Coordinates of C-alpha atoms and ligand atoms in Angstrom, one line a residue:
M1 CA 106.9 119.3 124.3
S2 CA 109.2 116.1 123.0
E3 CA 110.4 114.0 125.2
P4 CA 114.0 114.8 126.4
G5 CA 116.1 111.8 124.3
K6 CA 113.9 111.8 121.5
Q7 CA 115.7 111.5 118.7
K8 CA 114.0 114.2 115.6
I9 CA 112.2 112.4 113.1
G10 CA 112.6 114.0 109.0
V11 CA 109.1 113.2 106.5
I12 CA 108.8 114.3 103.6
G13 CA 105.6 115.3 101.7
G14 CA 103.3 116.5 104.0
G15 CA 100.6 114.7 101.6
L16 CA 98.1 111.8 103.5
M17 CA 100.5 109.0 104.2
G18 CA 103.0 111.5 105.9
H19 CA 101.2 114.3 107.7
G20 CA 99.9 110.6 109.2
I21 CA 103.5 109.5 110.0
A22 CA 104.8 112.9 111.2
Y23 CA 101.6 112.7 114.1
L24 CA 102.6 108.7 115.2
F25 CA 105.7 110.3 116.2
A26 CA 104.9 113.5 117.2
A27 CA 102.3 111.6 119.7
A28 CA 104.9 109.4 120.0
G29 CA 107.4 112.8 122.1
H30 CA 110.3 112.6 118.8
P31 CA 110.7 116.2 117.4
V32 CA 109.2 115.6 113.7
G33 CA 110.4 118.3 110.6
L34 CA 108.2 117.8 107.9
F35 CA 109.3 118.2 104.6
E36 CA 105.8 119.3 102.1
P37 CA 107.1 121.4 98.8
M38 CA 103.5 122.6 97.5
A39 CA 102.1 125.5 99.5
D40 CA 98.7 124.6 99.2
I41 CA 99.5 121.4 101.2
R42 CA 101.5 123.2 103.3
A43 CA 98.9 125.6 104.4
S44 CA 95.9 122.2 104.7
L45 CA 97.7 120.4 108.0
P46 CA 97.2 122.3 110.6
K47 CA 93.9 121.0 109.5
R48 CA 94.4 118.0 108.6
L49 CA 96.3 117.0 112.4
A50 CA 94.7 119.1 114.2
A51 CA 91.7 116.0 113.5
I52 CA 93.9 113.3 114.1
V53 CA 93.9 115.1 118.1
E54 CA 90.6 115.2 118.2
L55 CA 89.6 112.3 117.0
F56 CA 91.5 110.6 119.8
G57 CA 91.9 113.3 122.1
D58 CA 94.9 114.1 122.3
N59 CA 96.5 116.9 123.6
P60 CA 96.9 119.6 120.8
A61 CA 99.9 120.5 122.3
L62 CA 102.0 118.0 120.4
L63 CA 101.4 119.6 117.0
Q64 CA 103.8 121.7 117.7
Q65 CA 106.5 119.4 118.2
I66 CA 105.6 119.3 113.9
E67 CA 107.4 121.7 111.8
T68 CA 106.1 121.9 109.5
Y69 CA 108.5 123.9 106.2
D70 CA 109.1 123.8 101.9
Q71 CA 112.8 123.2 101.6
L72 CA 114.3 119.7 102.5
A73 CA 117.7 120.5 104.0
P74 CA 116.1 121.8 107.0
A75 CA 113.7 119.6 107.9
V76 CA 115.6 116.6 108.4
K77 CA 118.6 118.6 109.3
G78 CA 119.8 116.8 112.7
A79 CA 117.3 114.0 111.8
A80 CA 118.0 109.9 113.3
F81 CA 115.8 109.2 110.8
V82 CA 113.5 110.3 107.4
F83 CA 111.1 108.2 105.8
E84 CA 109.9 109.3 103.0
A85 CA 106.5 109.8 101.4
A86 CA 106.2 111.7 98.4
P87 CA 104.5 110.7 95.4
E88 CA 105.0 106.6 94.2
K89 CA 107.2 107.9 91.2
L90 CA 111.4 105.9 91.4
P91 CA 113.1 109.2 90.0
L92 CA 111.5 110.9 92.0
K93 CA 112.7 109.1 95.2
Q94 CA 116.0 108.8 93.4
K95 CA 116.6 112.7 93.6
I96 CA 115.0 112.6 97.1
F97 CA 117.7 110.3 98.3
A98 CA 120.0 112.0 96.2
E99 CA 119.3 115.2 98.3
L100 CA 118.7 113.6 101.6
E101 CA 122.0 111.9 101.2
S102 CA 124.2 115.5 101.5
A103 CA 122.0 116.8 104.0
V104 CA 122.3 114.1 106.7
A105 CA 124.3 112.5 108.1
P106 CA 126.1 109.1 107.0
E107 CA 124.4 107.0 110.0
T108 CA 120.8 108.8 109.1
I109 CA 118.6 106.3 108.3
L110 CA 116.7 106.5 105.5
A111 CA 113.3 104.8 105.0
S112 CA 110.7 104.0 101.7
N113 CA 107.2 104.5 102.6
S114 CA 106.9 103.1 98.6
S115 CA 103.8 100.6 98.2
A116 CA 105.5 98.6 95.4
I117 CA 109.6 100.8 94.3
P118 CA 111.7 98.5 96.2
S119 CA 114.6 100.2 98.3
T120 CA 116.6 98.7 96.4
D121 CA 115.8 100.4 93.6
I122 CA 115.2 103.8 95.4
G123 CA 118.7 104.0 97.1
R124 CA 120.8 102.1 93.7
D125 CA 123.6 105.7 93.4
L126 CA 123.7 105.9 97.4
K127 CA 127.1 106.3 99.1
H128 CA 125.7 104.7 102.1
R129 CA 123.3 102.1 101.2
E130 CA 123.7 99.5 104.4
R131 CA 121.2 102.7 106.1
V132 CA 117.9 102.7 103.3
V133 CA 115.2 100.7 104.2
G134 CA 111.5 100.4 103.3
T135 CA 109.5 101.0 105.6
H136 CA 105.4 99.8 104.4
F137 CA 103.2 101.6 106.6
W138 CA 99.1 101.1 105.3
N139 CA 96.5 103.5 105.3
P140 CA 95.4 105.9 107.2
P141 CA 99.4 105.0 110.1
H142 CA 98.2 106.9 112.7
L143 CA 95.3 103.8 113.4
V144 CA 97.1 101.3 111.7
P145 CA 99.8 99.0 113.7
L146 CA 101.4 97.3 111.2
V147 CA 104.4 98.3 109.9
E148 CA 106.4 95.8 106.9
V149 CA 110.2 96.4 107.5
I150 CA 112.2 95.4 104.3
Q151 CA 114.9 95.2 104.8
N152 CA 117.5 95.0 101.2
D153 CA 120.4 92.9 100.3
K154 CA 121.8 96.0 100.9
T155 CA 119.7 96.8 103.6
S156 CA 122.7 96.6 107.0
D157 CA 120.8 93.9 109.7
A158 CA 121.6 96.8 112.6
V159 CA 119.6 99.2 111.0
V160 CA 116.3 96.9 110.7
R161 CA 116.3 96.8 114.4
A162 CA 117.2 100.6 114.9
T163 CA 114.2 100.9 112.5
M164 CA 111.5 98.5 114.1
N165 CA 112.2 99.5 117.4
L166 CA 111.6 102.4 117.0
L167 CA 108.7 102.0 115.2
R168 CA 107.8 99.4 118.6
Q169 CA 107.6 102.4 120.9
A170 CA 106.2 104.8 118.4
G171 CA 102.7 101.8 119.3
K172 CA 103.7 100.2 115.7
V173 CA 103.4 96.5 114.8
P174 CA 106.6 96.5 112.7
V175 CA 107.5 93.6 111.6
H176 CA 110.0 91.6 109.7
V177 CA 109.9 90.8 105.7
R178 CA 113.7 89.8 104.4
R179 CA 113.2 90.0 100.3
D180 CA 112.6 93.0 98.9
I181 CA 109.3 91.7 97.2
P182 CA 106.5 94.0 95.0
G183 CA 103.7 93.9 97.0
F184 CA 106.3 92.7 100.2
V185 CA 104.0 90.1 102.3
G186 CA 100.2 92.6 102.9
N187 CA 99.5 93.7 99.4
R188 CA 100.3 90.0 98.2
L189 CA 98.2 88.6 99.9
Q190 CA 95.2 91.7 99.1
H191 CA 95.9 91.7 96.0
A192 CA 95.5 87.7 96.4
M193 CA 92.5 88.4 97.6
K194 CA 90.8 91.2 95.3
R195 CA 92.5 88.6 91.9
E196 CA 89.4 86.2 93.1
A197 CA 86.2 89.1 94.3
I198 CA 87.0 89.8 91.3
A199 CA 87.0 87.3 88.5
L200 CA 84.3 86.0 90.7
V201 CA 81.9 89.3 90.1
A202 CA 82.8 89.6 86.2
A203 CA 82.0 85.9 86.2
G204 CA 78.7 86.6 87.4
V205 CA 78.7 84.6 90.9
C206 CA 77.9 87.3 92.9
D207 CA 77.0 90.7 92.9
A208 CA 80.0 93.4 93.9
E209 CA 78.6 94.2 97.2
T210 CA 77.5 90.3 97.6
I211 CA 81.9 90.2 98.0
D212 CA 81.7 92.5 100.9
T213 CA 79.0 91.0 103.0
V214 CA 81.4 87.9 102.8
V215 CA 84.7 89.2 103.9
K216 CA 82.5 92.0 106.4
E217 CA 80.1 89.1 108.4
G218 CA 82.3 86.6 107.4
F219 CA 85.8 85.8 108.0
G220 CA 86.8 89.5 107.8
A221 CA 85.6 89.9 110.9
R222 CA 87.5 87.5 112.7
T223 CA 90.3 88.4 110.6
A224 CA 91.7 90.8 113.5
V225 CA 92.3 88.0 115.5
L226 CA 92.5 85.1 113.5
G227 CA 95.7 85.6 111.3
P228 CA 95.3 82.6 108.2
M229 CA 97.7 81.1 109.4
E230 CA 96.4 80.3 112.9
Q231 CA 93.0 79.2 111.4
S232 CA 95.0 77.1 109.1
D233 CA 96.1 75.5 111.8
L234 CA 92.9 75.4 114.0
V235 CA 91.0 73.6 111.6
G236 CA 93.6 71.7 110.7
L237 CA 96.0 70.9 108.1
N238 CA 94.5 67.6 107.0
L239 CA 91.3 70.0 106.3
T240 CA 92.5 73.0 105.2
L241 CA 95.0 70.2 102.7
D242 CA 91.5 68.5 101.7
I243 CA 89.9 72.1 101.1
A244 CA 93.2 73.2 98.4
E245 CA 92.6 69.9 96.8
V246 CA 89.2 71.1 96.4
L247 CA 89.4 74.4 96.3
I248 CA 92.9 75.3 93.9
A249 CA 92.5 74.1 90.7
D250 CA 88.7 76.0 90.3
L251 CA 90.6 79.6 91.7
D252 CA 91.2 82.7 89.0
R253 CA 94.7 82.8 87.0
T254 CA 94.2 84.9 84.8
A255 CA 97.8 86.6 83.6
G256 CA 97.9 89.7 84.3
P257 CA 95.2 92.5 85.1
H258 CA 91.5 91.0 85.2
P259 CA 90.0 92.2 82.0
F260 CA 86.9 93.6 84.2
L261 CA 88.6 95.9 85.9
R262 CA 90.7 97.3 83.3
E263 CA 87.1 97.8 81.2
K264 CA 86.2 100.2 84.9
V265 CA 89.8 101.7 84.3
A266 CA 89.0 102.4 80.6
A267 CA 85.7 103.9 80.8
G268 CA 86.0 106.3 84.1
K269 CA 84.6 103.6 86.6
L270 CA 87.3 104.4 89.0
G271 CA 85.5 104.3 92.7
M272 CA 84.1 106.2 95.1
K273 CA 86.2 109.5 93.7
T274 CA 83.7 109.0 90.5
G275 CA 81.3 108.3 92.3
E276 CA 81.3 104.7 91.3
G277 CA 83.9 101.6 90.1
L278 CA 83.4 98.1 91.8
R279 CA 80.1 99.8 92.8
K280 CA 78.4 102.6 92.7
W281 CA 78.4 105.6 95.0
G282 CA 75.8 107.8 96.7
P283 CA 76.2 110.9 98.4
G284 CA 77.7 111.0 101.0
E285 CA 78.0 107.3 100.8
A286 CA 81.0 107.0 100.4
E287 CA 82.1 109.4 103.0
A288 CA 80.6 107.0 105.5
V289 CA 82.0 104.1 104.8
R290 CA 85.8 106.8 104.9
S291 CA 85.1 107.6 108.7
G292 CA 83.3 104.6 109.9
C293 CA 86.9 102.7 109.4
H294 CA 88.7 105.8 111.0
V295 CA 85.9 105.9 113.5
F296 CA 86.6 101.8 113.8
L297 CA 90.0 102.0 113.9
S298 CA 90.9 104.5 116.1
S299 CA 88.4 102.7 118.6
R300 CA 90.5 100.2 119.0
R301 CA 94.1 102.4 119.4
K302 CA 94.2 101.8 123.4
P303 CA 95.6 105.7 125.6
G304 CA 98.6 106.0 126.6
R305 CA 99.9 102.6 125.2
K306 CA 103.1 103.3 123.5
V307 CA 104.5 99.3 123.4
R308 CA 102.5 96.3 122.4
P309 CA 102.9 93.6 124.7
K310 CA 105.7 90.6 122.4
T311 CA 103.0 88.2 123.6
A312 CA 100.0 89.7 123.2
T313 CA 97.0 87.5 124.5
R314 CA 95.1 85.8 121.1
H315 CA 91.2 85.1 121.1
I316 CA 90.3 82.5 118.9
A317 CA 86.8 82.4 119.8
R318 CA 83.9 83.5 121.5
P319 CA 80.4 82.6 122.7
A320 CA 77.9 83.0 119.8
T321 CA 75.7 84.3 123.1
P322 CA 76.7 86.3 125.4
G323 CA 77.2 83.9 129.1
R324 CA 76.8 80.5 126.9
A325 CA 79.5 77.9 127.3
L326 CA 82.1 78.0 124.2
T327 CA 81.4 74.4 122.7
P328 CA 83.7 72.6 119.9
A329 CA 81.5 73.5 117.7
D330 CA 82.2 77.0 118.8
S331 CA 85.9 76.7 117.4
R332 CA 85.5 75.8 114.4
T333 CA 86.0 78.6 111.9
D334 CA 86.6 77.0 108.4
Ligands
NAD401 N1 97.5 106.5 100.2 C1 97.5 104.9 100.6 O1 97.5 104.1 100.9 C2 100.2 104.8 101.3 C3 99.8 103.4 101.3 C4 101.1 102.8 102.0 C5 102.3 103.8 101.1 N2 100.9 104.4 100.0 C6 103.1 105.4 99.8 O2 103.4 106.8 100.0 C7 103.7 107.1 99.6 C8 102.8 108.1 99.9 O3 101.9 108.6 99.2 P1 100.7 110.3 99.5 O4 98.7 108.4 99.4 O5 100.6 110.0 100.8 O6 101.2 110.8 98.5 P2 100.0 111.7 98.6 O7 100.1 112.2 97.1 O8 98.7 111.9 99.4 O9 100.6 112.4 98.8 C9 102.5 113.1 98.5 C10 103.8 114.0 98.5 O10 104.4 114.7 98.5 C11 104.7 115.8 98.1 N3 105.7 116.1 96.8 C12 105.8 115.9 96.0 N4 107.0 116.2 94.7 C13 108.1 116.4 96.4 C14 109.3 116.0 97.0 N5 109.7 116.0 95.2 N6 109.6 116.0 97.4 C15 108.5 115.8 98.3 N7 107.2 115.7 98.4 C16 106.6 116.4 97.3 C17 103.0 116.5 97.3 O11 103.2 117.9 97.2 C18 102.0 115.6 97.9 O12 101.7 116.4 99.9 C19 103.6 106.7 97.6 O13 105.2 105.6 97.9 C20 102.5 106.2 98.1 O14 102.5 104.9 96.8 C21 100.6 105.1 100.7

């Protein structure tokens, strides 16, 4: 049952992202109206939502808070916030936002989960543009804590504050992105790394499997507790500058997507879904990676924790051997 005083949340689209967004708000005690136009996807929702209940060991009764609709207006009726997670097409999102404007109160906050389309463009023709904001969740949205809250030129500060508060209360970790730029912050960082990784493989420096090992067993192993800014300060900016002097000019600077990536796509090598992309995927291997990722992320979700403490304890380095005291060498992380 929804908790008294919890605002209604509308969710548009019950696909990969939408069903997880609906779940996380229901788990935080909100009543949720979920609009999904495709009958087969609507029919698959109970099973997909039940799988999250099972993954988390949550009370299945919380699913009663999610009402699914085949029409937009009843799903968002009375909602304080609407999160749009429809396909990544600008005309479609503009049409949905126009419909939303006539279906909700003028103060209802309208958030788009677009990965790349600026909310400035999505909300361009609306009357009340101050309540349009970007909220970029990460897949799977019920497992990855971060949500980038992107303020466009028209979004009011009050709307950003209210959206961040709502997300915090639902156990997410919102960050304020002050400019509506392509890729926001997270995807710019992620794609900067992918650009170099693809160029290294294309140049024959190493294979794709080695790239994954270097990240997962190297700096990636500590990234969840030591961000790149913290790491730079930890090793010292003088060292960071010395390395940058040697390295930056040597990094890939291909203009546009790398030809190696274009060739893979043209050859139909799209990744796990076609059995080959940057790596080859045999039977069961893709599913093993996917479920391993879900199990890892769900193990980091603390049961009963709704709000993260503002000042989290920082773990910088751990002794390599249990029981061994830290030495200065342990905090060297370059
Ligand atoms: N998949 C990701 O990793 C990811 C991560 C962050 C953000 N996003 C963004 O989230 C949005 C949704 O992505 P997804 O991966 O969930 O896509 P998806 O295709 O899995 O889901 C989209 C859903 O919207 C429904 N839909 C189609 N037309 C609609 C309409 N007119 N009104 C409402 N719903 C409609 C579809 O039937 C489908 O169920 C996109 O903007 C995407 O860029 C995706």
